[in-house]
């Protein structure tokens, strides 16, 4: 063998060996990925969503694992506050017990709540002020360190507790919880009063515990409305005492919510400052209703859309709303109204005849149905929310209190508020979580007030909502499909426009989101990597979770 050929072959073999390609099975194969630089550093602020205003110093304070709550003001003694304090204490000190004892800087948290009124209504004041005063001489004297949260309502106090918990960082060298960059002065309140997440329990059933886990994780990102899309054409999982056959439309008898389950979800959410907005989608998307009551189907040929000709359809809606009113105290109720296919009505002889008698087109009948359902909801002291097709088809006929829920595309809320109606933004191109190819950046940069520059019209935009439709999601992957992308929208909805738009999408935001994703993971939420090509995919190679 000529020398030249020998070396060429061997150089190739050596190169392959070093690249790992020829390593024997069982050997540790190095991945082709370079270890990415972890850019988390002590100089950055790792809060998500960013508070409205904050200032800080450079002191480090330690926190006593036995930190005590001192409740002040009429609302401070609310059980909602003390339970939340205990929850956060467990979260912060969960894995690392640390050492208790007298020489910690922070041994007490003062929570001052001005109002004892725990009514959770849209626009409830969620503002808070968080002070972390350091020891003035730089020493470690618990007497001079003071931490306090001041809020108008207990719900503001909950938001302050979340922020404080994010400032509590474990030091692996000293095995203590520390607050860095003290003293802190944070004044915070949300930009929008409606910061929602839709959860669909019809396409796949989600057990109560999973719904609770989603609610708990929403509170970490300061989201405040769970839009519970309970029922759809595929299944009717909820118990309705007035019409007890309705939940025969559930997939199985083990995929159902009792009335007690629903009460429990509402109560669990309230204790985290989260509203539950229930939805029954009418008149379309309603096939599952007819499993228990076939008279709701126009015919065996036409089962997707409720029968517009029968009073029974409206009696059932009224019965459901009567039962639900006891369970869901939130003032908004979603009546759906999307994707109504009138052809099925037209091809059903008795409906066609009724339409002729009433001189109605299918679109007239759609309008008639939606408006009659709105009247029922209003009679139950609810504010109706409807998907945007209702506005697009007969916007001027909608009840003036209607909240229009955008989803089809951009530019809808500007038209809605120009007509004086309120709007929730959920443009599917940027805020549908089931669209796995939408990256976090698109969630982050989607601005609900885009195209609306009159202040009085801007005020009609309640906020926005990310939607977790359930066709291809169930308990096995719902949380990693929601997080971290829902958090990107959560900051858009909570933080000031200056914080979310002025600096643009730079690495600071990415690293802060990666840190928040790590925080979710540490708290037991299986949030997926931030920089995935597709949502909820596992990481593509080894590396720090804080840089993926
Ligand atoms: C609590 O606040 C709500 C909303 O502002 C109000 O309707 C209700 O009357 C208040 N309750 C009490 C006991 O003051
Ligand atoms: C909440 O209370 C704070 C402090 O009193 C006030 O500045 C703010 O305007 C209130 N926000 C709302 C939405 O009422
Ligand atoms: C259907 O309901 C309407 C409105 O409540 C009522 O006027 C009408 O008499 C009812 N029709 C029947 C057949 O019950
Ligand atoms: C069902 O559909 C067939 C074919 O379109 C039609 O002939 C028939 O009248 C329909 N039946 C009912 C009850 O609507
Ligand atoms: C039927 O409705 C059309 C359009 O709304 C209207 O022009 C027409 O006069 C109506 N006919 C009757 C008989 O009411
Ligand atoms: C809103 O701003 C756009 C672009 O900045 C402008 O073209 C439009 O005239 C403004 N509309 C109103 C109602 O001021
Ligand atoms: C990124 O933007 C934020 C404001 O959103 C700003 O405070 C920060 O300095 C910017 N960082 C870089 C590296 O440009």
XYZ file of C-alpha atoms and ligand atoms in Angstrom:
646
model
C 0.000 0.000 0.000
C 1.545 3.315 -0.968
C 2.308 5.533 1.970
C 0.055 8.295 0.732
C -3.020 6.043 0.592
C -2.261 4.658 4.052
C -2.193 8.057 5.711
C -5.275 9.287 3.937
C -7.262 6.254 5.058
C -5.996 6.445 8.595
C -6.549 10.151 8.894
C -10.134 9.520 7.868
C -10.505 6.751 10.450
C -8.989 8.908 13.166
C -11.277 11.780 12.207
C -14.316 9.486 12.346
C -13.239 8.117 15.718
C -12.901 11.591 17.166
C -16.214 12.654 15.752
C -17.785 9.735 17.575
C -19.160 8.034 14.481
C -17.119 4.837 14.951
C -17.350 4.514 18.715
C -18.500 1.038 19.762
C -22.096 0.595 20.871
C -22.503 1.426 24.525
C -19.777 4.049 24.417
C -20.763 7.599 25.200
C -21.330 9.242 21.908
C -20.687 12.926 21.890
C -23.485 14.851 20.359
C -22.718 17.144 17.499
C -24.156 20.052 19.489
C -21.820 22.565 20.953
C -22.492 23.268 24.578
C -24.300 26.548 24.304
C -23.228 29.377 26.469
C -25.514 29.876 29.402
C -26.023 33.584 29.553
C -27.882 33.717 32.825
C -25.970 36.061 35.014
C -26.333 37.902 38.251
C -26.730 41.308 36.665
C -30.012 40.516 34.904
C -33.544 40.790 36.226
C -35.377 37.490 36.104
C -38.994 38.444 36.612
C -41.823 37.316 34.324
C -43.940 39.204 33.485
C -41.945 42.392 34.039
C -43.471 44.724 36.636
C -44.716 48.134 35.582
C -42.102 49.985 37.607
C -39.181 48.739 39.602
C -35.915 49.828 41.088
C -33.317 47.875 42.979
C -29.962 48.015 44.705
C -27.140 45.527 45.020
C -27.487 43.931 48.449
C -28.056 40.241 49.015
C -30.455 39.275 51.795
C -31.185 35.806 53.126
C -34.697 34.540 53.770
C -35.658 32.498 56.805
C -37.317 29.174 55.886
C -39.591 29.885 58.845
C -40.601 33.249 57.401
C -43.799 34.439 59.056
C -46.767 36.281 57.628
C -47.926 39.431 59.344
C -51.318 40.309 57.911
C -52.538 43.883 58.196
C -55.507 45.854 56.982
C -59.107 44.657 56.616
C -58.251 42.153 53.843
C -54.915 40.931 55.173
C -56.474 38.291 57.361
C -58.329 36.674 54.440
C -57.773 32.939 54.217
C -57.025 33.430 50.514
C -53.965 35.474 51.486
C -52.699 33.141 54.196
C -53.193 30.036 52.030
C -51.336 31.713 49.184
C -48.525 32.639 51.566
C -48.237 28.990 52.624
C -48.316 27.819 49.009
C -45.518 30.132 47.994
C -43.508 29.299 51.086
C -43.725 25.616 50.117
C -42.762 26.403 46.537
C -39.755 28.498 47.468
C -38.470 26.181 50.186
C -39.772 22.953 48.651
C -36.592 21.198 47.608
C -34.149 23.068 49.743
C -35.087 23.096 53.371
C -32.150 25.351 54.218
C -31.517 26.087 57.813
C -33.925 27.908 60.021
C -32.663 30.188 62.696
C -32.243 33.719 63.879
C -29.574 35.044 61.570
C -31.568 35.531 58.403
C -32.204 39.000 57.086
C -35.829 38.415 56.187
C -37.913 36.621 58.784
C -41.246 38.256 58.216
C -43.476 39.321 55.362
C -45.983 42.080 56.003
C -49.047 41.955 53.767
C -51.352 44.949 53.920
C -54.675 44.640 52.090
C -57.000 47.635 52.126
C -60.266 45.868 51.257
C -61.740 42.723 52.689
C -64.108 42.407 49.741
C -63.121 39.166 48.003
C -65.539 39.531 45.078
C -63.584 38.519 42.009
C -64.971 40.530 39.139
C -63.595 41.692 35.815
C -61.323 44.670 36.423
C -60.776 43.865 40.089
C -57.817 45.878 41.274
C -54.698 43.699 40.934
C -52.165 46.416 41.695
C -49.609 45.983 44.444
C -46.490 47.563 45.836
C -43.616 45.368 46.951
C -40.886 46.798 49.171
C -37.829 44.851 50.164
C -35.825 47.117 52.374
C -32.277 46.029 53.070
C -30.354 46.502 56.249
C -29.317 50.124 56.088
C -25.786 49.483 57.315
C -25.288 46.582 54.925
C -25.162 44.220 57.871
C -27.444 41.293 58.493
C -29.887 42.549 61.032
C -33.360 41.166 60.716
C -34.703 44.137 62.670
C -33.897 46.547 59.875
C -34.789 44.340 56.884
C -38.430 44.554 56.029
C -40.486 43.057 53.265
C -43.986 44.224 52.610
C -46.700 43.853 50.009
C -49.397 46.501 49.927
C -52.495 46.034 47.813
C -56.025 47.315 47.502
C -57.452 43.813 47.176
C -56.457 40.302 48.129
C -55.975 39.600 44.418
C -53.350 42.328 44.182
C -51.649 40.729 47.167
C -51.583 37.372 45.324
C -49.813 38.980 42.365
C -47.297 40.535 44.737
C -46.618 37.162 46.355
C -45.859 35.683 42.942
C -43.378 38.456 42.205
C -41.727 38.059 45.592
C -41.441 34.295 45.081
C -39.629 34.900 41.792
C -37.089 37.066 43.621
C -36.309 34.280 46.085
C -33.335 32.403 44.670
C -31.561 29.397 46.124
C -27.843 29.711 46.733
C -26.310 26.251 46.342
C -23.113 27.281 48.146
C -24.673 28.580 51.331
C -27.848 26.500 50.992
C -30.038 29.455 51.766
C -32.737 31.306 49.906
C -31.581 34.762 48.965
C -33.030 37.919 47.521
C -30.476 39.599 45.303
C -30.257 43.265 44.361
C -32.057 44.548 47.429
C -33.468 46.973 48.251
C -36.353 46.517 45.846
C -39.199 48.859 45.192
C -41.803 47.478 42.785
C -45.046 49.148 41.782
C -47.062 46.918 39.542
C -50.435 46.514 37.911
C -51.673 44.794 34.754
C -52.049 46.547 31.442
C -55.183 44.532 30.544
C -57.905 43.275 32.873
C -58.568 40.142 30.787
C -55.575 37.817 30.376
C -56.993 34.504 29.285
C -56.245 30.930 28.420
C -58.789 28.717 26.667
C -58.912 25.075 27.680
C -60.958 22.655 25.567
C -62.313 19.676 27.497
C -64.581 18.397 24.727
C -62.060 17.246 22.120
C -60.203 15.448 24.889
C -61.286 15.115 28.469
C -58.915 16.629 31.009
C -59.197 15.317 34.581
C -59.975 17.854 37.303
C -56.456 17.603 38.700
C -54.968 18.539 35.345
C -57.260 21.559 35.078
C -56.108 22.570 38.539
C -52.472 22.207 37.516
C -53.118 24.448 34.521
C -54.817 27.025 36.764
C -51.955 26.916 39.241
C -49.412 27.441 36.459
C -51.476 30.329 35.034
C -51.053 32.141 38.339
C -47.262 31.961 37.928
C -47.566 33.997 34.711
C -50.286 36.269 36.180
C -52.908 35.103 33.690
C -56.349 35.606 35.203
C -59.124 34.041 33.090
C -59.550 30.372 32.340
C -61.969 30.184 29.422
C -63.402 26.738 29.937
C -64.618 25.467 26.561
C -66.410 22.653 28.307
C -68.621 21.287 25.568
C -68.377 20.930 21.823
C -69.742 18.688 19.112
C -67.557 15.736 20.111
C -68.495 15.402 23.772
C -70.683 16.845 26.520
C -68.820 16.041 29.730
C -70.629 18.337 32.206
C -73.468 17.338 34.493
C -76.562 19.527 34.050
C -79.097 18.663 36.775
C -82.029 20.234 34.932
C -81.346 18.094 31.847
C -79.643 15.033 33.303
C -79.335 13.172 29.994
C -77.034 15.783 28.492
C -73.855 14.188 29.771
C -74.790 10.988 28.002
C -72.928 12.861 25.276
C -69.637 12.340 27.120
C -67.108 9.996 25.491
C -67.436 7.521 28.353
C -68.986 7.656 31.796
C -65.475 8.139 33.202
C -64.894 11.331 31.252
C -67.352 13.591 32.997
C -67.440 16.569 35.342
C -69.937 16.550 38.160
C -71.467 19.770 39.403
C -69.227 19.355 42.452
C -66.142 19.143 40.196
C -67.142 22.395 38.534
C -67.661 24.161 41.894
C -64.270 22.910 43.010
C -62.542 24.228 39.882
C -64.161 27.653 40.328
C -63.147 27.783 43.990
C -59.601 26.594 43.295
C -59.243 29.264 40.620
C -60.686 32.037 42.783
C -58.064 31.313 45.438
C -55.492 32.127 42.783
C -57.283 35.227 41.531
C -58.448 33.475 38.368
C -61.919 33.760 36.841
C -63.570 30.824 35.133
C -65.466 31.854 32.032
C -67.664 28.964 30.945
C -68.722 28.441 27.350
C -71.565 26.651 25.670
C -71.154 27.041 21.949
C -74.509 27.533 20.147
C -76.117 26.888 17.758
C -73.249 25.126 15.922
C -70.728 22.706 17.432
C -73.552 21.077 19.388
C -73.889 17.521 18.113
C -73.074 15.970 21.496
C -76.176 17.621 23.042
C -78.467 15.388 21.016
C -77.070 12.113 22.323
C -79.156 12.595 25.444
C -81.922 14.631 23.800
C -82.256 13.696 20.104
C -85.046 16.275 19.695
C -82.283 18.908 19.703
C -81.064 17.570 16.379
C -83.025 18.960 13.416
C -82.883 15.420 11.991
C -80.671 12.351 11.913
C -79.154 13.933 8.824
C -78.473 17.206 10.546
C -76.966 16.837 13.985
C -74.291 19.482 14.244
C -76.507 22.544 14.607
C -79.288 22.851 17.179
C -82.850 22.947 15.869
C -83.758 26.610 15.449
C -87.469 25.808 15.032
C -88.097 24.268 18.442
C -88.635 26.052 21.704
C -87.090 23.004 23.312
C -83.665 24.131 22.039
C -84.024 27.379 23.974
C -85.554 25.687 26.996
C -82.481 23.472 27.250
C -80.153 26.466 26.892
C -82.125 28.228 29.600
C -81.910 25.154 31.848
C -78.156 24.852 31.357
C -77.678 28.541 32.077
C -79.860 28.344 35.191
C -77.725 25.511 36.545
C -74.460 27.132 35.485
C -75.329 30.487 37.000
C -75.090 28.885 40.438
C -71.637 27.510 39.656
C -69.910 30.276 37.689
C -69.994 33.707 39.348
C -67.917 35.451 36.652
C -69.936 38.114 34.857
C -68.861 36.989 31.372
C -70.419 33.933 29.769
C -69.320 32.632 26.372
C -72.101 31.653 23.981
C -69.890 30.611 21.086
C -71.652 31.298 17.812
C -68.809 30.309 15.471
C -68.813 28.130 12.362
C -72.584 27.749 12.024
C -73.424 25.753 8.918
C -76.898 26.685 7.721
C -76.977 24.240 4.786
C -77.864 21.466 7.192
C -80.925 23.463 8.252
C -81.888 24.041 4.618
C -81.694 20.355 3.758
C -83.980 19.440 6.645
C -87.596 19.641 5.450
C -89.297 20.888 8.623
C -86.637 23.521 9.228
C -86.797 24.671 5.621
C -90.552 25.014 5.937
C -90.196 27.007 9.169
C -87.662 29.310 7.516
C -90.135 29.910 4.683
C -92.990 30.561 7.088
C -90.864 33.075 8.957
C -89.433 34.535 5.764
C -85.901 33.858 7.037
C -82.680 33.001 5.286
C -80.299 30.660 7.118
C -78.293 33.721 8.094
C -81.456 35.304 9.549
C -82.039 32.107 11.520
C -78.451 32.140 12.764
C -78.942 35.716 13.942
C -82.298 34.850 15.526
C -80.738 31.953 17.408
C -77.724 33.884 18.700
C -79.801 36.876 19.797
C -82.343 34.674 21.577
C -79.502 32.871 23.380
C -78.036 36.268 24.301
C -81.386 37.294 25.794
C -81.396 34.146 27.925
C -77.850 34.834 29.166
C -78.700 38.471 29.905
C -81.835 37.386 31.786
C -79.470 35.335 33.946
C -77.481 38.473 34.649
C -74.618 37.524 32.401
C -72.675 39.564 29.863
C -72.591 37.562 26.631
C -69.342 36.847 24.827
C -69.561 35.609 21.227
C -67.020 34.488 18.653
C -66.390 37.043 15.935
C -68.565 35.444 13.218
C -71.602 36.836 15.025
C -70.133 40.334 14.743
C -69.044 39.774 11.153
C -72.537 38.572 10.175
C -74.865 40.885 12.118
C -72.688 43.052 14.360
C -75.183 45.913 14.543
C -77.853 43.581 15.944
C -75.770 42.212 18.809
C -76.656 43.320 22.306
C -74.573 46.467 22.994
C -72.995 44.788 26.029
C -71.662 41.929 23.906
C -67.960 41.163 24.130
C -66.736 40.032 20.716
C -64.078 37.341 20.733
C -61.715 37.591 17.779
C -60.054 34.492 16.344
C -60.131 34.384 12.537
C -57.366 36.875 11.891
C -55.909 40.324 12.579
C -57.774 43.619 12.322
C -61.059 42.517 13.901
C -60.877 44.291 17.267
C -60.396 47.700 15.565
C -63.739 47.180 13.762
C -65.442 45.905 16.914
C -64.412 48.808 19.136
C -65.206 51.316 16.388
C -68.801 50.069 16.745
C -68.638 50.592 20.497
C -68.509 46.912 21.458
C -65.850 45.346 23.652
C -63.288 42.914 22.273
C -60.968 40.069 23.278
C -58.072 39.347 20.922
C -57.170 35.740 20.051
C -55.951 35.947 16.457
C -55.320 32.321 15.535
C -52.243 33.226 13.486
C -50.367 34.241 16.620
C -52.284 33.117 19.731
C -53.506 29.574 19.015
C -51.411 27.214 21.087
C -52.547 24.196 19.057
C -50.767 25.736 16.076
C -47.498 24.099 16.971
C -45.458 26.029 14.431
C -46.117 29.444 15.965
C -42.922 30.399 17.823
C -42.867 32.238 21.145
C -41.739 35.404 19.385
C -45.063 35.667 17.526
C -46.975 35.214 20.758
C -44.826 37.887 22.355
C -45.077 40.535 19.645
C -48.811 40.242 19.021
C -50.232 43.561 20.176
C -53.955 43.635 21.087
C -54.242 47.385 20.462
C -52.695 47.294 17.002
C -54.667 49.514 14.675
C -56.582 51.211 17.491
C -55.317 54.664 18.338
C -58.300 56.373 19.932
C -58.080 56.082 23.715
C -61.807 55.557 24.219
C -61.664 52.679 21.730
C -58.526 51.195 23.249
C -60.374 50.958 26.538
C -62.913 48.654 24.895
C -60.243 45.994 24.339
C -60.503 43.918 27.497
C -57.321 42.038 26.679
C -56.474 38.808 24.985
C -56.519 35.083 25.259
C -54.332 32.236 24.071
C -56.310 29.174 22.992
C -55.448 25.564 23.761
C -57.789 23.643 21.470
C -57.798 19.985 22.356
C -57.982 17.979 19.115
C -54.367 16.854 19.326
C -53.709 17.513 22.986
C -54.609 15.605 26.120
C -53.254 15.074 29.602
C -50.031 13.636 28.171
C -48.925 16.891 26.588
C -51.257 19.764 27.416
C -48.908 21.598 29.765
C -45.911 21.457 27.436
C -48.104 22.729 24.603
C -49.297 25.650 26.730
C -45.919 26.561 28.229
C -43.756 28.452 27.650
C -45.574 30.143 24.739
C -48.576 31.209 26.843
C -46.116 33.058 29.061
C -44.987 35.167 26.103
C -48.572 36.380 25.637
C -48.967 36.748 29.400
C -46.184 39.333 29.530
C -47.677 41.165 26.544
C -50.969 41.363 28.455
C -49.554 42.263 31.857
C -46.483 44.446 31.309
C -46.381 47.974 29.963
C -46.207 48.528 26.217
C -42.838 50.179 26.770
C -41.447 47.000 28.319
C -42.830 44.668 25.659
C -42.469 46.753 22.528
C -39.878 49.486 22.979
C -36.829 47.242 23.446
C -37.926 44.886 20.714
C -37.160 41.211 20.777
C -33.629 41.100 22.025
C -31.718 38.393 23.856
C -32.668 39.906 27.206
C -36.284 38.855 26.664
C -35.300 35.398 25.424
C -33.075 34.729 28.422
C -35.668 36.006 30.839
C -38.250 33.691 29.243
C -35.802 30.780 29.365
C -35.327 31.499 33.030
C -39.092 31.586 33.578
C -39.417 28.276 31.760
C -36.788 26.913 34.154
C -38.792 28.289 37.069
C -41.902 26.513 35.767
C -39.896 23.273 35.480
C -38.563 23.669 39.020
C -42.131 24.124 40.187
C -43.150 20.889 38.487
C -44.733 22.315 35.333
C -43.504 20.346 32.293
C -42.963 23.449 30.142
C -41.226 22.669 26.846
C -37.977 24.263 25.654
C -38.377 27.883 24.527
C -36.402 27.674 21.285
C -38.087 24.575 19.872
C -38.877 24.559 16.212
C -42.269 23.096 17.076
C -44.068 23.584 20.318
C -43.934 20.855 22.960
C -41.107 18.973 21.228
C -38.439 17.633 23.548
C -34.963 19.148 23.403
C -32.832 18.122 20.417
C -29.690 17.429 22.429
C -27.988 17.792 25.772
C -27.520 21.178 27.369
C -28.714 23.477 30.082
C -32.486 23.750 30.279
C -31.965 27.478 30.748
C -30.540 27.880 27.249
C -32.958 25.773 25.209
C -67.691 43.844 46.911
O -67.365 44.420 45.681
C -68.315 44.184 44.675
C -67.759 44.715 43.388
O -67.295 46.011 43.532
C -69.643 44.809 45.060
O -70.584 44.534 44.078
C -70.085 44.221 46.392
O -71.238 44.876 46.820
C -69.011 44.379 47.424
N -69.382 43.642 48.619
C -69.340 44.210 49.811
C -69.714 43.330 50.943
O -69.004 45.348 49.998
C -55.884 50.137 41.496
O -55.471 50.852 42.611
C -54.351 51.674 42.369
C -53.887 52.239 43.685
O -54.941 52.848 44.361
C -54.726 52.738 41.372
O -53.622 53.555 41.094
C -55.194 52.069 40.099
O -55.655 53.021 39.183
C -56.286 51.061 40.385
N -56.523 50.301 39.177
C -57.743 49.987 38.756
C -57.815 49.155 37.524
O -58.732 50.359 39.340
C -92.165 29.263 22.017
O -91.638 30.312 22.806
C -92.113 31.565 22.452
C -91.334 32.608 23.212
O -91.148 32.201 24.540
C -93.598 31.629 22.716
O -94.098 32.868 22.314
C -94.292 30.524 21.935
O -95.648 30.469 22.254
C -93.684 29.190 22.214
N -94.201 28.197 21.342
C -94.607 27.016 21.747
C -95.137 26.109 20.695
O -94.534 26.694 22.909
C -82.114 12.907 5.049
O -81.380 13.141 3.894
C -81.945 12.567 2.735
C -80.984 12.765 1.596
O -80.473 14.070 1.581
C -83.309 13.190 2.473
O -83.917 12.620 1.373
C -84.190 12.991 3.700
O -85.397 13.686 3.542
C -83.493 13.481 4.949
N -84.286 13.135 6.104
C -84.624 13.989 7.025
C -85.445 13.427 8.152
O -84.338 15.152 6.992
C -89.367 38.740 3.494
O -88.125 39.345 3.818
C -87.653 40.182 2.786
C -86.257 40.608 3.157
O -86.141 40.808 4.526
C -88.619 41.346 2.620
O -88.158 42.179 1.606
C -89.994 40.805 2.311
O -90.915 41.860 2.274
C -90.426 39.783 3.314
N -91.657 39.154 2.869
C -92.673 38.977 3.689
C -93.841 38.258 3.094
O -92.675 39.361 4.856
C -54.339 55.724 13.630
O -52.989 55.651 13.245
C -52.815 55.370 11.877
C -51.354 55.124 11.613
O -50.553 55.624 12.622
C -53.361 56.519 11.068
O -53.204 56.250 9.706
C -54.818 56.689 11.393
O -55.311 57.820 10.763
C -55.046 56.812 12.878
N -56.457 56.716 13.129
C -57.085 57.544 13.911
C -58.550 57.306 14.057
O -56.529 58.445 14.500
C -33.468 44.691 25.421
O -34.640 45.422 25.603
C -34.862 45.835 26.926
C -36.192 46.529 26.969
O -37.182 45.647 26.526
C -33.746 46.761 27.372
O -33.960 47.124 28.706
C -32.445 46.029 27.243
O -31.389 46.913 27.533
C -32.256 45.502 25.832
N -31.083 44.668 25.823
C -30.245 44.673 24.811
C -29.092 43.724 24.910
O -30.390 45.397 23.851
